[in-house]
Structures are given as structure tokens and as C-alpha cells.
mmCIF file of C-alpha atoms and ligand atoms in Angstrom:
data_model
loop_
_atom_site.group_PDB
_atom_site.id
_atom_site.type_symbol
_atom_site.label_atom_id
_atom_site.label_comp_id
_atom_site.label_asym_id
_atom_site.label_seq_id
_atom_site.Cartn_x
_atom_site.Cartn_y
_atom_site.Cartn_z
ATOM 1 C CA MET I 25 22.283 51.010 -21.090
ATOM 2 C CA PRO I 26 21.383 54.659 -21.886
ATOM 3 C CA PRO I 27 17.890 55.699 -20.757
ATOM 4 C CA LEU I 28 15.195 55.597 -23.388
ATOM 5 C CA PRO I 29 13.753 58.991 -24.396
ATOM 6 C CA PHE I 30 10.395 57.879 -23.024
ATOM 7 C CA ASP I 31 8.515 54.840 -21.926
ATOM 8 C CA TYR I 32 7.312 53.333 -25.171
ATOM 9 C CA ARG I 33 5.665 50.472 -23.293
ATOM 10 C CA ALA I 34 3.260 52.905 -21.616
ATOM 11 C CA GLY I 35 1.755 53.635 -25.026
ATOM 12 C CA LYS I 36 2.365 57.357 -24.893
ATOM 13 C CA PRO I 37 1.556 59.262 -28.101
ATOM 14 C CA ALA I 38 4.445 59.678 -30.441
ATOM 15 C CA PRO I 39 6.208 62.993 -30.730
ATOM 16 C CA ALA I 40 5.758 64.986 -33.937
ATOM 17 C CA THR I 41 7.025 62.429 -36.383
ATOM 18 C CA GLY I 42 3.775 61.783 -38.141
ATOM 19 C CA GLN I 43 3.800 58.230 -36.753
ATOM 20 C CA GLY I 44 0.553 59.031 -34.955
ATOM 21 C CA GLY I 45 0.429 56.369 -32.240
ATOM 22 C CA ALA I 46 2.345 54.574 -29.601
ATOM 23 C CA TRP I 47 5.854 53.726 -30.562
ATOM 24 C CA LYS I 48 6.411 50.218 -31.595
ATOM 25 C CA LEU I 49 10.012 49.243 -31.606
ATOM 26 C CA VAL I 50 11.426 46.639 -33.919
ATOM 27 C CA GLY I 51 11.806 43.429 -32.027
ATOM 28 C CA ASP I 52 9.048 44.310 -29.564
ATOM 29 C CA GLU I 53 6.687 41.638 -30.881
ATOM 30 C CA ASP I 54 5.404 39.566 -28.032
ATOM 31 C CA ASP I 55 5.733 35.891 -28.765
ATOM 32 C CA GLY I 56 3.705 35.008 -25.684
ATOM 33 C CA ARG I 57 6.593 33.612 -23.708
ATOM 34 C CA GLN I 58 6.969 34.632 -20.124
ATOM 35 C CA GLY I 59 9.824 36.961 -19.255
ATOM 36 C CA ASP I 60 10.271 38.124 -22.809
ATOM 37 C CA ASP I 61 12.369 41.258 -22.656
ATOM 38 C CA GLU I 62 14.902 42.548 -25.112
ATOM 39 C CA PHE I 63 16.886 44.012 -22.209
ATOM 40 C CA GLU I 64 17.061 40.703 -20.390
ATOM 41 C CA THR I 65 20.489 39.979 -19.031
ATOM 42 C CA GLY I 66 21.988 36.831 -17.629
ATOM 43 C CA VAL I 67 24.683 34.289 -17.949
ATOM 44 C CA ALA I 68 24.318 31.680 -20.631
ATOM 45 C CA THR I 69 24.459 28.302 -18.982
ATOM 46 C CA LYS I 70 24.548 24.860 -20.430
ATOM 47 C CA THR I 71 21.189 23.184 -19.936
ATOM 48 C CA ARG I 72 21.235 19.903 -18.072
ATOM 49 C CA PRO I 73 18.363 17.437 -17.644
ATOM 50 C CA ARG I 74 16.854 18.250 -14.242
ATOM 51 C CA THR I 75 15.854 14.714 -13.325
ATOM 52 C CA LYS I 76 18.540 12.272 -12.297
ATOM 53 C CA ARG I 77 17.934 8.666 -13.078
ATOM 54 C CA PRO I 78 17.856 6.548 -9.898
ATOM 55 C CA ASN I 79 20.468 3.871 -9.317
ATOM 56 C CA MET I 80 18.961 0.570 -10.346
ATOM 57 C CA PHE I 81 19.328 -2.766 -8.576
ATOM 58 C CA LYS I 82 18.875 -6.315 -9.829
ATOM 59 C CA VAL I 83 16.899 -8.657 -7.623
ATOM 60 C CA LEU I 84 18.302 -12.177 -7.852
ATOM 61 C CA LEU I 85 17.028 -15.517 -6.601
ATOM 62 C CA LEU I 86 19.579 -18.111 -5.502
ATOM 63 C CA ASN I 87 19.227 -21.853 -5.793
ATOM 64 C CA ASP I 88 19.067 -24.295 -2.902
ATOM 65 C CA ASP I 89 18.235 -27.987 -2.650
ATOM 66 C CA TYR I 90 15.108 -27.726 -0.494
ATOM 67 C CA THR I 91 12.722 -24.955 -1.553
ATOM 68 C CA PRO I 92 9.925 -26.502 -3.658
ATOM 69 C CA MET I 93 9.767 -25.328 -7.278
ATOM 70 C CA GLU I 94 6.077 -24.461 -6.844
ATOM 71 C CA PHE I 95 6.891 -22.108 -3.988
ATOM 72 C CA VAL I 96 9.472 -20.234 -6.105
ATOM 73 C CA VAL I 97 6.988 -19.979 -8.978
ATOM 74 C CA ALA I 98 4.334 -18.594 -6.623
ATOM 75 C CA ILE I 99 6.789 -16.034 -5.227
ATOM 76 C CA LEU I 100 7.712 -14.859 -8.720
ATOM 77 C CA GLN I 101 4.043 -14.429 -9.597
ATOM 78 C CA GLU I 102 3.078 -12.709 -6.326
ATOM 79 C CA VAL I 103 6.053 -10.468 -5.643
ATOM 80 C CA PHE I 104 7.356 -9.840 -9.160
ATOM 81 C CA ASN I 105 4.053 -9.993 -11.071
ATOM 82 C CA LYS I 106 5.401 -12.631 -13.467
ATOM 83 C CA SER I 107 3.154 -14.746 -15.664
ATOM 84 C CA GLN I 108 3.132 -18.452 -14.880
ATOM 85 C CA ASP I 109 5.275 -19.132 -17.964
ATOM 86 C CA ASP I 110 7.865 -16.504 -17.048
ATOM 87 C CA ALA I 111 7.854 -17.649 -13.414
ATOM 88 C CA TRP I 112 8.614 -21.256 -14.426
ATOM 89 C CA HIS I 113 11.296 -20.088 -16.823
ATOM 90 C CA ILE I 114 13.077 -18.079 -14.110
ATOM 91 C CA THR I 115 12.688 -20.916 -11.589
ATOM 92 C CA MET I 116 14.322 -23.380 -14.006
ATOM 93 C CA GLN I 117 17.069 -20.858 -14.735
ATOM 94 C CA VAL I 118 17.849 -20.639 -10.992
ATOM 95 C CA HIS I 119 17.555 -24.394 -10.524
ATOM 96 C CA GLN I 120 19.949 -25.163 -13.378
ATOM 97 C CA HIS I 121 22.411 -22.271 -13.157
ATOM 98 C CA GLY I 122 22.334 -21.330 -9.476
ATOM 99 C CA VAL I 123 21.017 -17.806 -9.931
ATOM 100 C CA GLY I 124 18.286 -15.984 -11.841
ATOM 101 C CA GLN I 125 17.054 -12.414 -12.230
ATOM 102 C CA CYS I 126 13.575 -11.458 -11.044
ATOM 103 C CA GLY I 127 13.736 -7.836 -12.180
ATOM 104 C CA VAL I 128 15.532 -4.491 -11.986
ATOM 105 C CA PHE I 129 14.205 -1.720 -9.709
ATOM 106 C CA PRO I 130 15.154 1.481 -7.914
ATOM 107 C CA TYR I 131 16.760 0.742 -4.518
ATOM 108 C CA GLU I 132 13.699 1.098 -2.250
ATOM 109 C CA VAL I 133 11.509 -1.051 -4.515
ATOM 110 C CA ALA I 134 14.196 -3.732 -4.873
ATOM 111 C CA GLU I 135 14.784 -3.789 -1.111
ATOM 112 C CA THR I 136 11.057 -4.162 -0.392
ATOM 113 C CA LYS I 137 10.775 -7.075 -2.825
ATOM 114 C CA VAL I 138 13.765 -8.859 -1.266
ATOM 115 C CA MET I 139 12.155 -8.426 2.161
ATOM 116 C CA ARG I 140 8.827 -9.822 0.927
ATOM 117 C CA VAL I 141 10.575 -12.894 -0.532
ATOM 118 C CA MET I 142 12.680 -13.517 2.569
ATOM 119 C CA ASP I 143 9.687 -13.030 4.835
ATOM 120 C CA ALA I 144 7.545 -15.513 2.864
ATOM 121 C CA ALA I 145 10.424 -18.027 2.762
ATOM 122 C CA GLN I 146 10.951 -17.777 6.518
ATOM 123 C CA LYS I 147 7.225 -18.117 7.302
ATOM 124 C CA ASN I 148 7.103 -21.266 5.162
ATOM 125 C CA GLN I 149 10.413 -22.554 6.547
ATOM 126 C CA HIS I 150 12.182 -22.647 3.186
ATOM 127 C CA PRO I 151 15.839 -21.687 2.863
ATOM 128 C CA LEU I 152 15.210 -19.605 -0.296
ATOM 129 C CA GLN I 153 17.627 -16.689 -0.656
ATOM 130 C CA CYS I 154 16.998 -13.453 -2.526
ATOM 131 C CA VAL I 155 19.631 -10.728 -2.929
ATOM 132 C CA LEU I 156 20.199 -7.264 -4.441
ATOM 133 C CA GLU I 157 22.947 -6.448 -6.892
ATOM 134 C CA LYS I 158 23.788 -2.936 -8.084
ATOM 135 C CA GLN I 159 23.337 -2.774 -11.833
HETATM 136 N N1 LIG G 260 16.470 -26.399 -6.504
HETATM 137 C C1 LIG G 260 15.156 -26.420 -5.924
HETATM 138 C C2 LIG G 260 14.568 -27.815 -5.999
HETATM 139 O O1 LIG G 260 15.110 -28.654 -6.669
HETATM 140 C C3 LIG G 260 14.196 -25.461 -6.638
HETATM 141 C C4 LIG G 260 14.584 -24.031 -6.515
HETATM 142 C C5 LIG G 260 14.484 -23.201 -7.592
HETATM 143 C C6 LIG G 260 15.016 -23.530 -5.308
HETATM 144 C C7 LIG G 260 14.809 -21.869 -7.514
HETATM 145 C C8 LIG G 260 15.358 -22.171 -5.197
HETATM 146 O O2 LIG G 260 15.528 -20.026 -6.187
HETATM 147 C C9 LIG G 260 15.243 -21.360 -6.303
HETATM 148 N N2 LIG G 260 13.484 -28.050 -5.268
#
């Protein structure tokens, strides 16, 4: 880039052209964006979304012959914030089909929920099983 004859940004008076003020170059309009510079250089790169979506995991309840229905319903309400209707629906799904989905969460959340279910089941001496499955 050849040097400019003078620093037009410093607002120096114009030479004898009759312009009578600081030079204003075409394209010098400031649009308010940071880093605006007509001499900016760089490599054009493809923009990528900066946030990566986390891997999601299904939390599943498994059927058994001993855990009371009411206990499963209570677990679904407490741990998975289900309404009573939804909790009964999921419980019946597990009871009739062997497995049912409680929700889909990022790994740490899913793992914590499984632990809460297993802990409550153990404390109440029910054989209820709850597992994670990668979505
Ligand atoms: N099958 C159990 C019963 O008849 C009820 C049950 C439902 C157990 C869902 C576990 O995840 C389960 N008492």
C-alpha cells in the first residue's frame, strides 16, 4: 500500500484545492461498527456457529414386578417434574411395554436424575431401574 500524501484522519486543512476543510475520502463514512477500516486486511473465513449443542441422553424407566405404581408416579413428579396425568401415562407405558421415557437431557443432568431415582428406589427397597441412553 503506497503511503498517503498526508494523514486525512487527523483533520489537517486541505492543500490549495479550494476544498477548504479536512479531506473526506469516499468510503470514509463511519457506520458505527467497531474496527471499521478500509485498509483492514485478513483472511475470509467461513463463519461457524460458536456454540456446540451438547450430546443429549434419554432417561428411561424399566418395568419390574414389584415397585408400586404409586411410587413410580411420585418419582416422575418429583424428579422429572411431570404432571400427575403425564406421570400416570408414563408409568402405564412402562408397565405395559417394559420401558418408558422420562425425558431427554444433557449428560450431567440425565446422570443426576438417574442417581436420584436409583437412590430413592434403594432407600424404599424397590427394585426400580432407571437408565441412560444416548440419543
Ligand atoms: N409393574 C409394576 C407393578 O405392577 C409397576 C411399575 C411401573 C414398575 C413402572 C416399574 O418403571 C416401572 N407394580
